[in-house]
Coordinates of C-alpha atoms in Angstrom, one line a residue:
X1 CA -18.3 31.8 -42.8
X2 CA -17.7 35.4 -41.0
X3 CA -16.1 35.5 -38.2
X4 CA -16.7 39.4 -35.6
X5 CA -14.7 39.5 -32.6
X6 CA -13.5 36.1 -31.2
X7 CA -17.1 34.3 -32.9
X8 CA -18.7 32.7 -35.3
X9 CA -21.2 35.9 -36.9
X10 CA -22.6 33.5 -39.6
X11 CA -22.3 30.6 -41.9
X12 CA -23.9 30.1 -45.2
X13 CA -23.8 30.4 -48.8
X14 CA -20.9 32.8 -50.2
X15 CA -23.7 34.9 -51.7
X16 CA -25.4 35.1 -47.9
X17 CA -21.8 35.9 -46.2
X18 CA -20.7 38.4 -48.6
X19 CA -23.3 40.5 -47.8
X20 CA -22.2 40.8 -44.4
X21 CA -18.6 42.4 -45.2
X22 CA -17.8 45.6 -45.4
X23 CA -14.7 47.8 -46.5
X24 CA -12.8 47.2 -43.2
X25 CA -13.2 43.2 -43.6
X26 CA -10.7 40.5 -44.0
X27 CA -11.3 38.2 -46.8
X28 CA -9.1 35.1 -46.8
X29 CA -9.9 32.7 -49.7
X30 CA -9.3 28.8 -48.6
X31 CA -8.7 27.5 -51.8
X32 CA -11.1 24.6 -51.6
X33 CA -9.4 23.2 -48.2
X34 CA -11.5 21.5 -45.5
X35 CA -12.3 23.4 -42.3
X36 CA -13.1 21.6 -39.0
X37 CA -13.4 23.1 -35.7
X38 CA -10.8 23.4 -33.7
X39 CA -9.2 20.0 -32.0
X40 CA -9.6 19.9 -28.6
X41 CA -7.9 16.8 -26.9
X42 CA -9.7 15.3 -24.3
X43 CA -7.1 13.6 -22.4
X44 CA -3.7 14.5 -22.2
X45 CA -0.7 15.0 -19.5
X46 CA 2.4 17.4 -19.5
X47 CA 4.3 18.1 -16.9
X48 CA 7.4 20.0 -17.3
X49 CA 10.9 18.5 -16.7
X50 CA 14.0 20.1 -15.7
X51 CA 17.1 20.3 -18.3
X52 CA 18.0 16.9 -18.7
X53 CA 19.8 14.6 -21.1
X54 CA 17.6 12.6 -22.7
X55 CA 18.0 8.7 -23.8
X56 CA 17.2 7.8 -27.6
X57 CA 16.3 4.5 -28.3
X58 CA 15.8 2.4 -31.7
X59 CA 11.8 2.0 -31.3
X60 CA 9.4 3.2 -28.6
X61 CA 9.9 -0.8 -27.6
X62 CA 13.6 -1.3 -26.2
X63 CA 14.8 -4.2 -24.5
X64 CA 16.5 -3.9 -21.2
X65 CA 20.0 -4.3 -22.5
X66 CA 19.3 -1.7 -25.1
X67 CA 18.8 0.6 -22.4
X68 CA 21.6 0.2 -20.7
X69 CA 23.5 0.9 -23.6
X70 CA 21.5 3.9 -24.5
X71 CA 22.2 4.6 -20.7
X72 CA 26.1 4.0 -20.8
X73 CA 26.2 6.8 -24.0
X74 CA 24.4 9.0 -22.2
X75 CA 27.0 8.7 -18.9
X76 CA 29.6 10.0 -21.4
X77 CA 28.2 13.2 -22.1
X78 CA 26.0 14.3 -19.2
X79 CA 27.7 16.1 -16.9
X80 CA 28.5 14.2 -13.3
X81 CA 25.2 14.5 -10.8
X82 CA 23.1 15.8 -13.6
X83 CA 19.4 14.1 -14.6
X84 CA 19.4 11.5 -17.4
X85 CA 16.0 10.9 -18.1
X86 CA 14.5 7.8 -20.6
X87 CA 10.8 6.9 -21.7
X88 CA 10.8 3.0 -22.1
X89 CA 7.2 0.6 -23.1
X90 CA 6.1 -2.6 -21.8
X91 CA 9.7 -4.5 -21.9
X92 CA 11.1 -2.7 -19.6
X93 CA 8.3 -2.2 -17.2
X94 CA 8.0 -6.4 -17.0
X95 CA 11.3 -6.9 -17.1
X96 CA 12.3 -8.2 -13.6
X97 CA 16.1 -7.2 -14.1
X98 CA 14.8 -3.6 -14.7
X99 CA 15.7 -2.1 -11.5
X100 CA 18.2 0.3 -9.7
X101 CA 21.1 -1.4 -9.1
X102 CA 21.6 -1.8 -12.6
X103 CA 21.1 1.4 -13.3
X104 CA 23.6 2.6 -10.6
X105 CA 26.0 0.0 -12.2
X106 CA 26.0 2.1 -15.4
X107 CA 25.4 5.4 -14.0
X108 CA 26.6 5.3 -10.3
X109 CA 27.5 9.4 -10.3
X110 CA 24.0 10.9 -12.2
X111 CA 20.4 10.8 -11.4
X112 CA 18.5 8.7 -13.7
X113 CA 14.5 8.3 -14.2
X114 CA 12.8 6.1 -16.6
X115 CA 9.3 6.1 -17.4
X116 CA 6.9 4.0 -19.5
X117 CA 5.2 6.1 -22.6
X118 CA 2.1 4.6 -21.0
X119 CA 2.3 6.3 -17.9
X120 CA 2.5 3.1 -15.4
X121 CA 5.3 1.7 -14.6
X122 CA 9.2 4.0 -13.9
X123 CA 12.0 3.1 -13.0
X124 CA 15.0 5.4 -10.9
X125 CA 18.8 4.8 -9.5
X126 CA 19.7 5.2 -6.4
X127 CA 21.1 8.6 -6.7
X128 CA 17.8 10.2 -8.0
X129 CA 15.9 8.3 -5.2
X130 CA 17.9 10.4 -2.7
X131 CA 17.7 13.8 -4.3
X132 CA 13.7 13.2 -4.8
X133 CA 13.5 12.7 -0.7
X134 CA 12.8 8.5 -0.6
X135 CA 14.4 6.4 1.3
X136 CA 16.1 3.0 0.9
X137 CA 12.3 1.4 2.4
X138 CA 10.1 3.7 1.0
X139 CA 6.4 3.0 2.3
X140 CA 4.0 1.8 -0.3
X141 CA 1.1 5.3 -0.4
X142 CA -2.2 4.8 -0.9
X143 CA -2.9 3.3 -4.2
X144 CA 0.7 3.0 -4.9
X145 CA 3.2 0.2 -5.0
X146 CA 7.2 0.2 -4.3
X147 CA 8.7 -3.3 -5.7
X148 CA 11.0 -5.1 -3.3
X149 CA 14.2 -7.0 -3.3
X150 CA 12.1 -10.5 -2.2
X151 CA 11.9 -11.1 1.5
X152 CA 12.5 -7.8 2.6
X153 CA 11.5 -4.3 2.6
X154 CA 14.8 -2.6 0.6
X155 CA 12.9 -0.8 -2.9
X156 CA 14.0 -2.0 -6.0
X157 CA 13.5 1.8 -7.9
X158 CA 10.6 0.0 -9.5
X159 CA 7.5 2.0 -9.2
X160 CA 3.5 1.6 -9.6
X161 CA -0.1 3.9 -9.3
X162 CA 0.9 6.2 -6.9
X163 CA 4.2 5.2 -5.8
X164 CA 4.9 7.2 -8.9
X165 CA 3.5 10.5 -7.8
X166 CA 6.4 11.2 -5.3
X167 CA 9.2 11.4 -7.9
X168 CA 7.1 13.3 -10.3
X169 CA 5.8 16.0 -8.7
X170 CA 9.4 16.3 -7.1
X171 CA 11.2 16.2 -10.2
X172 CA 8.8 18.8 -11.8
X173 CA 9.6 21.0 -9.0
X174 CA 13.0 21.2 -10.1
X175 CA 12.1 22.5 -13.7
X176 CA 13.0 26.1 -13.2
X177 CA 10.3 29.0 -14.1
X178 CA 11.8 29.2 -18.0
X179 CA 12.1 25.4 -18.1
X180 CA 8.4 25.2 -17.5
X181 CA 7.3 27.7 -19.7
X182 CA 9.6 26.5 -22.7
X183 CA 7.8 23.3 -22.3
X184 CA 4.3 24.7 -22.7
X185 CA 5.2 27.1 -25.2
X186 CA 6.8 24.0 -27.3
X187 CA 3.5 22.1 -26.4
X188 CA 1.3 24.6 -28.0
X189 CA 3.0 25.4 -31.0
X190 CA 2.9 21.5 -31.6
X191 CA -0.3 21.6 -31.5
X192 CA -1.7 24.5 -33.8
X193 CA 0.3 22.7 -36.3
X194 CA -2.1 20.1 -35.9
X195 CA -5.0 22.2 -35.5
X196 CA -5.8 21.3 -32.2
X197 CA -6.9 24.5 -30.3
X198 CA -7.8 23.0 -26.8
X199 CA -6.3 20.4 -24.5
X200 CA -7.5 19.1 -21.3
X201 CA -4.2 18.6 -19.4
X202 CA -3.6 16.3 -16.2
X203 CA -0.4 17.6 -15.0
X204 CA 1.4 16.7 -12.1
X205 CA 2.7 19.7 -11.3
X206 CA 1.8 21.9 -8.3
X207 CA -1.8 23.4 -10.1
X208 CA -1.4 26.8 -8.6
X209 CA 2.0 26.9 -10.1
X210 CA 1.1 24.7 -13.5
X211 CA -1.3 27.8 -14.0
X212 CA 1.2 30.3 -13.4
X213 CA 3.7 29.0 -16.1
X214 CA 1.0 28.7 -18.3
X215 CA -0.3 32.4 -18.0
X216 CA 3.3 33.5 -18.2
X217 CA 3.7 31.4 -21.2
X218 CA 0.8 32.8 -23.2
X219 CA -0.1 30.1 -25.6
X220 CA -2.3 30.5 -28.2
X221 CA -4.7 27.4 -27.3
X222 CA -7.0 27.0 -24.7
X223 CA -5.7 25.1 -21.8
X224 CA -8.2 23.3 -19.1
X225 CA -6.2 22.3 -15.8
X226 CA -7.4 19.4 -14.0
X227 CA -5.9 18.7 -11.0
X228 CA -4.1 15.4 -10.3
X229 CA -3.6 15.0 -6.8
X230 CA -1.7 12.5 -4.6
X231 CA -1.9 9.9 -2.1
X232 CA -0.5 10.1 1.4
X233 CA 0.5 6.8 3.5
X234 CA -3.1 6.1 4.7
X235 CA -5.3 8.1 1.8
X236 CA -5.9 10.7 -0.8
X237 CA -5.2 14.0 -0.7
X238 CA -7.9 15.7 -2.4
X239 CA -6.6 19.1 -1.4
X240 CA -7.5 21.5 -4.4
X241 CA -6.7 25.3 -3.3
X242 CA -8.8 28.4 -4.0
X243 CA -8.6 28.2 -7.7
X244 CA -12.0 29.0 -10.2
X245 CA -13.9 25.8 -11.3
X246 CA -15.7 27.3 -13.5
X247 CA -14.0 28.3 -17.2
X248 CA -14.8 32.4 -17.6
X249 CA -15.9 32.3 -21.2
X250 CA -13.7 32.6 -24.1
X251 CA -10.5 32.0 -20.9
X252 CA -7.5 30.7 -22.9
X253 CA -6.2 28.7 -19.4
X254 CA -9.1 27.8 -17.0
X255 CA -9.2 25.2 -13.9
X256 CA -12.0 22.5 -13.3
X257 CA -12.0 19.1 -12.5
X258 CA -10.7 16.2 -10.4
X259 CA -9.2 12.7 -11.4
X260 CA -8.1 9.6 -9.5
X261 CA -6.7 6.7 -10.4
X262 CA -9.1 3.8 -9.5
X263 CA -5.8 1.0 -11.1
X264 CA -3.2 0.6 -13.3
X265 CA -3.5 -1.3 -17.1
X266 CA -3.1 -4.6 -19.1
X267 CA 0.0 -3.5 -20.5
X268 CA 1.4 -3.7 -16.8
X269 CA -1.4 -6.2 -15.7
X270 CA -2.4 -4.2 -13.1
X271 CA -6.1 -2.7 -14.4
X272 CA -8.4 -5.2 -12.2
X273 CA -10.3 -7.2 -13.7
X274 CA -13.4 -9.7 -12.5
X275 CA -11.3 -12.7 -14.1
X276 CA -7.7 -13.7 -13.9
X277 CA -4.9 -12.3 -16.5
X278 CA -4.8 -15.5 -18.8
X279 CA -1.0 -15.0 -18.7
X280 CA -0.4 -14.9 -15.0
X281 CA -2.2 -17.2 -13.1
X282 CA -3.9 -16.0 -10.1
X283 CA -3.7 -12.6 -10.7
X284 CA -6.3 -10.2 -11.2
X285 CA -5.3 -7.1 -11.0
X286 CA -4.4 -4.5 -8.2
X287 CA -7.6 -2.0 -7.6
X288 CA -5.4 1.0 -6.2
X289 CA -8.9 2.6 -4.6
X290 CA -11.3 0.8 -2.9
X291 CA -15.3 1.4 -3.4
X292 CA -15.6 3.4 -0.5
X293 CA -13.1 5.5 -1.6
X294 CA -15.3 6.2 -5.0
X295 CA -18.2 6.9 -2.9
X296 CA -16.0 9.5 -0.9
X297 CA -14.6 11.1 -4.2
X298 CA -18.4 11.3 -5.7
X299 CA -19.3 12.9 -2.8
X300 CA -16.6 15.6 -2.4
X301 CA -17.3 15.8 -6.1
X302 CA -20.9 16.8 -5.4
X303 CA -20.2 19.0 -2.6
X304 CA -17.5 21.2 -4.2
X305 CA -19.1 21.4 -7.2
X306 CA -15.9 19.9 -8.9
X307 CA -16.2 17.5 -12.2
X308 CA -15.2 14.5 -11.1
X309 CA -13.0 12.1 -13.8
X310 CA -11.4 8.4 -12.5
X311 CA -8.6 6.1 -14.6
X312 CA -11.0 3.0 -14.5
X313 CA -9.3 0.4 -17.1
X314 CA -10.4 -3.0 -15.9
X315 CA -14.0 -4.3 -15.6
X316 CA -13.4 -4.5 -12.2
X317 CA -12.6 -1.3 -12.0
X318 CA -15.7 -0.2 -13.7
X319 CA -17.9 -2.2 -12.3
X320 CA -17.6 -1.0 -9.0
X321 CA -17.1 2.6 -9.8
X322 CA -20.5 2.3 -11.5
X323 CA -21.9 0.7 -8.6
X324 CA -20.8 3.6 -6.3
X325 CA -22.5 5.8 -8.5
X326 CA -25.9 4.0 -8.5
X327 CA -25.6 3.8 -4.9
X328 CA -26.4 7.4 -4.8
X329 CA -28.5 7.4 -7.7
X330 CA -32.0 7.9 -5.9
X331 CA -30.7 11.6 -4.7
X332 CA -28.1 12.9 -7.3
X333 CA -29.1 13.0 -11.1
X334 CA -25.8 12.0 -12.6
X335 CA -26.3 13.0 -15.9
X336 CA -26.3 16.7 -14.9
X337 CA -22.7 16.0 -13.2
X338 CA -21.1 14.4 -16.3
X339 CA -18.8 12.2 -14.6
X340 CA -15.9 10.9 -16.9
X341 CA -14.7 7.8 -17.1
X342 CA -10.7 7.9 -19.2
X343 CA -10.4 5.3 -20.8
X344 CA -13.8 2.9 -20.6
X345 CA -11.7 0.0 -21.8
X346 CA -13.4 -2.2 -19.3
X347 CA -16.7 -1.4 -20.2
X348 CA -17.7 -4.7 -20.7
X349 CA -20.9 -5.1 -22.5
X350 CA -23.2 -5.7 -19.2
X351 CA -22.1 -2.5 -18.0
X352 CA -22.5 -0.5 -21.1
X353 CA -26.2 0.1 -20.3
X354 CA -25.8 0.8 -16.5
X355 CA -22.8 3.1 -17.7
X356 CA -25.2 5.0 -20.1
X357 CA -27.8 5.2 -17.4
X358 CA -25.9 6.7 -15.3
X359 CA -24.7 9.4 -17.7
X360 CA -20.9 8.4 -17.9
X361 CA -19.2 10.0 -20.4
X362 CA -16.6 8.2 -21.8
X363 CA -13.1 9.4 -22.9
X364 CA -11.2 7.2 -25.0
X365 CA -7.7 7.2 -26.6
X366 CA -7.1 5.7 -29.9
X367 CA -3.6 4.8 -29.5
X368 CA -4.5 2.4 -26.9
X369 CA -6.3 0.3 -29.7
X370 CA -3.2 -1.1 -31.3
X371 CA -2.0 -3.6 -28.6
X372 CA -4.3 -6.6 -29.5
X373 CA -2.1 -9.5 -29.0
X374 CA -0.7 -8.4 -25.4
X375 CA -4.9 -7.8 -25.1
X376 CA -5.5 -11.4 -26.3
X377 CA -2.7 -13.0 -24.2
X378 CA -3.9 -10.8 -20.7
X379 CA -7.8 -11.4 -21.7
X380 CA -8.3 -14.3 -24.2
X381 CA -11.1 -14.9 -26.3
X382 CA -13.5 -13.6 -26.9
X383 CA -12.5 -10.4 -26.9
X384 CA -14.7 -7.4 -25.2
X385 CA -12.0 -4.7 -24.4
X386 CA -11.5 -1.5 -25.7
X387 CA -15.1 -0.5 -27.3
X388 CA -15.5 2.2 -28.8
X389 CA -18.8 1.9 -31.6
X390 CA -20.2 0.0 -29.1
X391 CA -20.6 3.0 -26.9
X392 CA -21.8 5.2 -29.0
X393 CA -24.6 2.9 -30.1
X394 CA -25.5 2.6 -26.9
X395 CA -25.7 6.7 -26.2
X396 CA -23.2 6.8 -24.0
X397 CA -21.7 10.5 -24.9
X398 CA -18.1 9.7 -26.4
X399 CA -14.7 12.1 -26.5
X400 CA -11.1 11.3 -27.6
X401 CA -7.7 12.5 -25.9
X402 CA -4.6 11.4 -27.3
X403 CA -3.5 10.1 -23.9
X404 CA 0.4 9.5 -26.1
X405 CA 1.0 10.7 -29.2
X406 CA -0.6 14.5 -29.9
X407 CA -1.4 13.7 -33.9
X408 CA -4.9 13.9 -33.8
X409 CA -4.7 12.4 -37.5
X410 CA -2.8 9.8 -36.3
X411 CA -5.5 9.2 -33.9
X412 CA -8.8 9.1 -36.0
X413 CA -6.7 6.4 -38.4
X414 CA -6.3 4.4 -35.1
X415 CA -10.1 4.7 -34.4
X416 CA -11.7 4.1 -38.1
X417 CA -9.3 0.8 -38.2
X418 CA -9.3 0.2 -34.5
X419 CA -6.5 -2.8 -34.8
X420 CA -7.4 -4.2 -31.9
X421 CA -11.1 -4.9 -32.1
X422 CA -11.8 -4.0 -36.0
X423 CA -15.8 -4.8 -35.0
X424 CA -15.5 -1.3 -32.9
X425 CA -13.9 0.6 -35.4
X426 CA -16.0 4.1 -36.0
X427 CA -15.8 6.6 -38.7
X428 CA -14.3 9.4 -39.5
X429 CA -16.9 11.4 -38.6
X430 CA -17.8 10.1 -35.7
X431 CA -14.5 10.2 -34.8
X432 CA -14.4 14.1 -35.5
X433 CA -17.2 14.7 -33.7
X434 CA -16.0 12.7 -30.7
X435 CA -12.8 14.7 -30.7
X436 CA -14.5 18.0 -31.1
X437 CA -17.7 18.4 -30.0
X438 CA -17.7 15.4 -27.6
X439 CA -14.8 16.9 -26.5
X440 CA -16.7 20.1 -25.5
X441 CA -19.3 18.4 -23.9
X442 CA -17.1 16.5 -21.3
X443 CA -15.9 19.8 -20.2
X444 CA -19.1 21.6 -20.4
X445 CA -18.0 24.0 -23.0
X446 CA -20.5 22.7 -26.1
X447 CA -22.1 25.9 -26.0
X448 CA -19.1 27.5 -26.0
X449 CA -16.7 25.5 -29.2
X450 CA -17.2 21.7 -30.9
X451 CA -18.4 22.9 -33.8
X452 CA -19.0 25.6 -36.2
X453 CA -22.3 27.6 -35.9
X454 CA -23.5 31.6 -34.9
X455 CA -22.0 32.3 -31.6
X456 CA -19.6 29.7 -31.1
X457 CA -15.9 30.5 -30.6
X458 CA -14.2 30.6 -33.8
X459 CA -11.7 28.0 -32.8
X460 CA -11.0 27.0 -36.5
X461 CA -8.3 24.7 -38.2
X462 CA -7.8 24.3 -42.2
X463 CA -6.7 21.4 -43.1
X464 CA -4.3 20.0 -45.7
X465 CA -6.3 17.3 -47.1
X466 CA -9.8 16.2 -46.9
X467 CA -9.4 13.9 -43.7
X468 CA -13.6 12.4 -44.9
X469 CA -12.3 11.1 -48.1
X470 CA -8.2 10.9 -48.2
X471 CA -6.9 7.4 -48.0
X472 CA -6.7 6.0 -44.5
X473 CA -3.1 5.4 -44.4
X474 CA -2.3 9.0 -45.5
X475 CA -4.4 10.4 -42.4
X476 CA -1.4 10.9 -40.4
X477 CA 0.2 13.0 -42.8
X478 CA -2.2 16.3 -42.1
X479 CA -1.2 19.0 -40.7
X480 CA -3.1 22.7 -40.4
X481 CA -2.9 25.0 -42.7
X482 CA -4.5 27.7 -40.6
X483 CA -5.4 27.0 -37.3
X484 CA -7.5 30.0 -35.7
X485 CA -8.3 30.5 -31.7
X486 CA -10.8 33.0 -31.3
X487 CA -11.0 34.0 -34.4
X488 CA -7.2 35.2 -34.1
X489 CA -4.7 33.2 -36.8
X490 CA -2.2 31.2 -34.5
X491 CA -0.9 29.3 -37.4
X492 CA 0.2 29.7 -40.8
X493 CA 1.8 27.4 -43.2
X494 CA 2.2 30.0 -45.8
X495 CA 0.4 28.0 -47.9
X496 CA -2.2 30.1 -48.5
X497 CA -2.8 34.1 -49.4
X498 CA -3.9 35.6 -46.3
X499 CA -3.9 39.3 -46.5
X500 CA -3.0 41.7 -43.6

């Protein structure tokens, strides 16, 4: 391969591309190691925190009394009115004792948050409610919900959807300008040790500042910014600023895009579904946005030219969505729009086809496929959840976001197993392609990267095993050895000669 400027000049034999060098060229030997194209996750969210003391906890799975103690550690060492901050899983988040007053029982005299590694579902004292600007009867938002002491309206600290947005964006506000930059810069230098070289990032801090810190921070990957916005008491707040919406090519930080949250998941039993949750009888689900509120997003989609991506987990969820796309399907062409749907796991198959009619791309995320038995008890059998082959089978153009944990190794191991639904399992590479090329493609930049050919950005990463044949269990082990971003080395193990 040769490589002029920031592009791809050529790939071919050795013969064909040592004819193209010269005297002044760079000639880096890589030793029989695999190249791919760059990473590029799909799906992700950072948001930068302010300095905290941060809870540590056996497994990402602790029990309620396990963080209490993790809790009562932390009160020890933080000092008095400062944030302790914990990321708990599915225990916590149904766990009905889970709420603020125990919390202020342990830590009466700091500010405590807890959030789920899944993104739904925190948790806060009563100090941190304060200093984030809610009250003791904080109104439900739009598309949110506050959990309440029974029988009245006094807030537990337990919140849902966008009752979370609130104390998020708040906190983040508090993360000072070298806070916030730290955090990127930390971000990015994860991940050109993986090799991944662009991330599509739903933050939910203030875009016009998110994009500041991030220019300030100069990472060495390409960032895409998609906004995240809020709800107010009685609606959305799609307000979006003057940024660009359009990536300027080769841009290392660019800003397009738009995603709601149409409901929650299974893990919290709150993605709706058409059926009821075969552990919890009578209950289907909360839809956070109603159908005329997807109509009214497709539209301001279409008017301001903005890419339009929704959080649609159940088949509920989907099935409406879709059916406020093919409401307006006589007048728009939707394939030219590329509307996302994160996630897909509802795509049941009966709306597989009208999904791939449509033009929806989906974005899926592989550590999501490891939950089966809390998928069995929600759903039951059979079991129709989380597809992934089944999509691209059908056409329906596929990308992958880690959505959790940033190995992309890790990830493709998930997919080619898929634990959850082993009959939707894809391979390797598919699962490549999905996470580089599909990738590309759901943020209109295939002609830019995805793959390496003449004129594509040489957004390169060198692996340290073959990830096609290595055994499946070892995938998570690989790491870059050189990752490149525009043809500019961003990461070097030092395992191999690379001359100056």
């Amino acid at each position: 391969m040769a490589i002029a400027g920031d592009r791809v000049l050529a790939v071919g034999t050795t013969n064909e591309i040592a004819g193209l060098a010269d005297a002044h060229t760079r000639r880096i030997d890589l030793a029989g190691h695999l190249v791919i194209p760059g990473i590029n996750d799909a799906h992700f969210h950072h948001t930068p925190d302010p300095r905290a003391t941060l809870l540590s906890f056996r497994s990402m799975e602790p029990s309620w009394e396990e963080v209490l103690e993790a809790l009562a550690a932390a009160v020890k060492e933080a000092p008095r009115g400062s944030w302790i901050l914990g990321t708990h899983g599915i225990n916590v988040v149904n766990d009905p004792r889970a709420t603020r007053f125990e919390l202020d029982r342990i830590a009466p005299d700091h500010l405590v948050r807890l959030n789920a590694y899944f993104g739904h579902g925190s948790v806060l004292n009563s100090k941190a409610i304060a200093a984030l600007q809610m009250s003791e009867d904080e109104p439900d938002p739009f598309g949110g919900c506050c959990e309440r002491v029974s029988g009245t309206q006094q807030i537990t600290g337990k919140f849902f959807g966008y009752a979370q947005w609130p104390h998020w964006s708040r906190l983040a506000r508090q993360a000072s300008e070298g806070e916030a930059i730290a955090s990127a810069q930390q971000l990015a230098q994860e991940a050109i040790r993986f090799g991944v070289t662009s991330m599509q990032n739903m933050s939910l801090m203030a875009t016009d500042r998110y994009v500041r810190v991030l220019q300030q921070a100069k990472l060495p990957i390409r960032i895409r910014v998609i906004r995240f916005p809020a709800t107010g008491l009685d609606s959305r707040d799609p307000t979006r600023g003057d940024l660009p919406k359009r990536p300027q090519r080769g841009a290392r930080v660019t800003v397009a895009g738009t995603k709601w949250l149409l409901d929650g998941t299974p893990l919290e039993r709150r993605a709706a579904l058409r059926s009821e949750y075969r552990d919890r009888e009578g209950w289907s689900g909360q839809l956070y946005l109603p159908e005329q509120e997807m109509r009214a997003m497709l539209h301001e989609s279409l008017e301001n030219d903005d890419p339009l991506l929704v959080h649609a987990v159940g088949d509920r969820t989907a099935e409406l969505f879709l059916g406020a796309m093919e409401s307006e399907a006589k007048r728009v062409d939707w394939k030219t729009r590329r509307v996302r749907v994160e996630h897909g796991d509802g795509l049941l198959p009966d709306l597989i086809p009208r999904a791939r009619d449509l033009g929806v791309i989906v974005v899926q995320n592989p550590s999501h496929f490891v939950f089966k038995d809390i998928f069995v008890a929600r759903y039951g059998e059979p079991f129709e959840y989380v597809p992934a082959r089944s999509l691209i089978e059908a056409g329906i153009p596929f990308a992958l976001g880690s959505d959790g944990p940033l190995n992309p190794y890790l990830n493709i191991m998930f997919a080619v197993i898929h634990p959850g639904r082993p009959s939707e399992a894809i391979t390797r590479e598919q699962a490549v392609e999905a996470y580089t090329r599909g990738s590309a493609y759901a943020e209109f930049q295939e002609d830019e990267k995805g793959e390496i050919a003449p004129g594509k950005l040489a957004d390169l990463a060198v692996l340290s095993q073959d990830i096609f044949v290595a055994p499946v269990p070892d995938l998570p082990r690989t790491e870059s050895l050189l990752t490149l971003v525009g043809g500019e080395i961003v990461y070097n193990s030092g395992t191999l000669a690379v001359p100056r």
